[in-house]
C-alpha positions as MATLAB code, in Angstrom:
seq = 'MSDVVKSQRELLLVINLVDQGQDKWRWLYQWLDANAEAYTLATLTQFYNRISVLKGPAATCQVFIQELTVMASQPHVKALDVFLHLHGGKRKLWFEDGVIGTDTLRDQIKVKSLGHRLRLLYSVACYGETHAQDFVDAGFRTASGARGVNANSTHDYPTQLALWSSGSYYKTAVQQGNNPPLRLMHDNAARLAGFPDADSEKFIRGKMYTHHI';
ca = [
      18.822    3.677    2.892;
      21.523    3.758    0.222;
      20.796    3.339   -3.476;
      19.969   -0.210   -4.527;
      19.970   -1.940   -7.899;
      17.123   -3.969   -9.400;
      18.482   -7.308   -8.180;
      18.271   -6.005   -4.598;
      14.670   -4.706   -4.744;
      11.520   -6.744   -4.192;
       7.837   -5.868   -3.918;
       5.054   -7.553   -1.956;
       1.594   -6.795   -3.341;
      -1.411   -7.664   -1.157;
      -4.848   -7.524   -2.806;
      -8.220   -8.370   -1.294;
     -11.053   -5.881   -1.576;
     -13.708   -8.323   -2.821;
     -13.985  -10.760    0.063;
     -14.250   -8.172    2.847;
     -16.299   -5.565    0.982;
     -20.022   -4.824    0.796;
     -21.859   -7.058   -1.671;
     -23.415   -4.126   -3.517;
     -19.942   -2.898   -4.439;
     -18.616   -6.342   -5.384;
     -18.449   -5.453   -9.081;
     -16.284   -2.420   -8.271;
     -13.971   -4.327   -5.935;
     -13.527   -7.104   -8.505;
     -12.451   -4.514  -11.054;
     -10.141   -2.755   -8.597;
      -8.524   -6.026   -7.490;
      -7.927   -7.210  -11.044;
      -6.540   -3.887  -12.175;
      -4.330   -3.468   -9.108;
      -2.500   -6.668  -10.001;
      -2.398   -6.142  -13.761;
      -1.300   -2.514  -13.618;
       1.322   -3.062  -10.938;
       2.913   -5.965  -12.803;
       2.827   -4.110  -16.123;
       4.326   -0.948  -14.642;
       6.849   -2.201  -12.098;
       8.071   -5.665  -13.136;
      11.025   -4.184  -14.985;
      12.159   -2.342  -11.837;
      12.062   -5.194   -9.300;
      13.906   -8.458   -9.010;
      10.641  -10.093   -7.949;
       7.050   -9.114   -7.271;
       5.122  -11.445   -4.985;
       1.317  -11.230   -5.097;
      -0.965  -12.308   -2.247;
      -4.605  -12.195   -3.296;
      -7.949  -13.734   -2.429;
      -7.682  -16.645    0.043;
      -3.896  -16.193    0.238;
      -4.192  -12.619    1.499;
      -4.364  -13.531    5.178;
      -2.506  -11.658    7.877;
      -0.569  -14.799    8.781;
       0.599  -15.377    5.214;
       1.417  -11.680    4.851;
       3.727  -11.758    7.876;
       5.313  -14.995    6.672;
       5.924  -13.705    3.145;
       7.204  -10.359    4.400;
       9.665  -12.149    6.667;
      10.882  -14.568    3.995;
      11.332  -11.859    1.375;
      13.098   -9.388    3.676;
      15.376  -12.118    5.031;
      16.859  -13.031    1.651;
      20.547  -12.015    1.650;
      20.314  -10.268   -1.732;
      17.380   -8.041   -0.682;
      18.245   -4.539    0.458;
      14.845   -2.903   -0.125;
      11.425   -4.500    0.279;
       8.384   -2.429   -0.657;
       4.787   -3.344    0.216;
       1.614   -2.160   -1.525;
      -1.648   -2.887    0.294;
      -5.024   -3.064   -1.470;
      -7.205   -3.874    1.532;
     -10.185   -2.404    3.329;
      -9.319   -0.273    6.306;
     -10.831    1.465    9.287;
      -9.231    3.727   11.843;
      -6.064    1.866   12.920;
      -7.284   -1.456   11.534;
      -7.084   -3.495    8.328;
      -9.158   -6.344    6.911;
      -7.249   -9.348    5.602;
      -8.856  -12.535    4.261;
      -8.901  -13.981    7.782;
     -10.482  -10.921    9.365;
      -9.686   -7.589   10.952;
      -6.470   -6.746   12.785;
      -5.395   -3.589   14.574;
      -2.397   -1.919   13.004;
      -0.800   -1.654   16.440;
      -0.891   -5.467   16.652;
       0.411   -5.727   13.099;
       3.181   -3.288   14.012;
       4.289   -5.487   16.885;
       4.195   -8.650   14.767;
       6.439   -7.047   12.147;
       8.746   -5.229   14.550;
       9.670   -8.402   16.414;
      11.093   -9.814   13.162;
      13.815   -7.105   13.173;
      13.530   -6.463    9.429;
      13.736   -2.669    9.596;
      16.985   -2.396    7.671;
      15.246   -3.987    4.647;
      11.747   -2.469    4.826;
      11.415    0.598    2.625;
       8.007    1.829    1.354;
       4.546    0.850    2.585;
       1.968    2.322    0.199;
      -1.624    1.626    1.190;
      -4.823    2.349   -0.708;
      -6.889    1.294    2.324;
      -9.387    3.725    3.775;
      -8.010    5.633    6.779;
      -4.485    4.668    5.759;
      -3.096    7.764    7.445;
      -4.051    6.204   10.797;
      -2.032    3.088    9.882;
       1.072    4.791    8.534;
       2.863    5.589   11.783;
       2.407    2.015   12.987;
       4.149    0.772    9.843;
       6.991    3.244   10.324;
       7.288    2.121   13.937;
       7.374   -1.476   12.663;
      10.466   -0.642   10.635;
       9.381    0.801    7.288;
      11.342    3.819    6.146;
       8.245    5.443    4.631;
       4.494    4.828    4.815;
       1.496    6.650    3.406;
      -2.270    6.525    3.394;
      -5.525    8.445    3.029;
      -7.028   10.601    5.750;
     -10.516    9.095    5.356;
     -12.361    6.845    2.930;
     -10.084    6.512   -0.080;
     -11.969    7.192   -3.304;
      -9.372    8.420   -5.814;
      -7.323    5.283   -6.473;
      -8.068    5.358  -10.194;
      -5.945    8.518  -10.401;
      -3.667    8.271   -7.387;
      -2.405    4.724   -7.891;
      -1.185    4.974  -11.506;
       0.196    8.451  -10.837;
       2.201    7.321   -7.828;
       3.485    4.223   -9.627;
       4.560    6.240  -12.669;
       6.536    8.727  -10.577;
       7.927    6.080   -8.221;
       9.189    3.988  -11.145;
      10.752    7.053  -12.766;
      12.958    7.611   -9.714;
      11.084   10.576   -8.247;
      11.133   11.135   -4.519;
       8.081    9.623   -2.853;
       7.004   13.056   -1.627;
       6.596   14.109   -5.263;
       4.595   10.979   -6.094;
       2.161   11.661   -3.260;
       1.823   15.342   -4.131;
       0.964   14.557   -7.752;
      -1.370   11.748   -6.748;
      -3.245   14.103   -4.431;
      -4.197   16.443   -7.352;
      -6.798   18.587   -5.487;
      -9.389   19.118   -8.286;
      -9.497   15.415   -9.194;
      -9.393   14.342   -5.553;
     -12.344   16.545   -4.653;
     -14.295   15.241   -7.648;
     -13.746   11.630   -6.548;
     -14.492   12.408   -2.897;
     -17.712   14.253   -3.717;
     -18.885   11.343   -5.870;
     -18.113    8.924   -3.041;
     -20.074   11.034   -0.551;
     -23.079   11.005   -2.877;
     -22.739    7.218   -3.094;
     -23.011    6.875    0.677;
     -19.483    7.383    1.998;
     -19.692   10.615    4.050;
     -16.119   10.203    5.343;
     -14.580   10.281    1.871;
     -11.255   12.112    2.120;
      -8.643   10.693   -0.231;
      -5.810   13.087    0.570;
      -2.665   11.039    1.255;
      -0.158   11.798    3.980;
       3.353   10.478    4.531;
       4.920    9.262    7.734;
       8.637    8.612    7.989;
      11.093    9.736    5.316;
       9.548   11.832    2.534;
      12.548   11.664    0.212;
      12.659    7.899   -0.275;
      13.069    6.814   -3.905;
      13.160    3.421   -5.603;
      16.663    3.510   -7.104;
];
């Protein structure tokens, strides 16, 4: 994908951890949802022509596909990025309207023939590594996600956004976000809290040298 200017870049941000999460962690998911929106807008608004946010009741799979299609079909858009803040399992994601397999999601996106516009899919969902290849097969140039339960978003997300917005290659953003000592600290805390599959290391599928400019 050739370099694109701000007027040709758009971002779709999908946020819904509260509604599909365990009640005992509701306070945490409320904080994560609120901060995902606030931090993304504060950090990236100046780099995108438009940022569309789907959250709460609007964060359904149907609306996601519709918004993705509309945004990527605009004639001025050359690069559409998607950031997902959803719960995940192995090869599945939870939207407001329930769970969907990422293979089904792949097929629903692929049939739209948007691949020439779809650039980065960054997911903070648990088991995002198992989703990433489906998103690449759907048409995204690059996709990433965690190997297991994702517990280090408080470090990984702002780190990736800072490097992505600075023009670094996405490979660099993921490497810095993975920060082994901090990642292990977060994963160990998550295991003690009852998440034995905590493994926040992120992996990339597709092109590693994608960058936002």
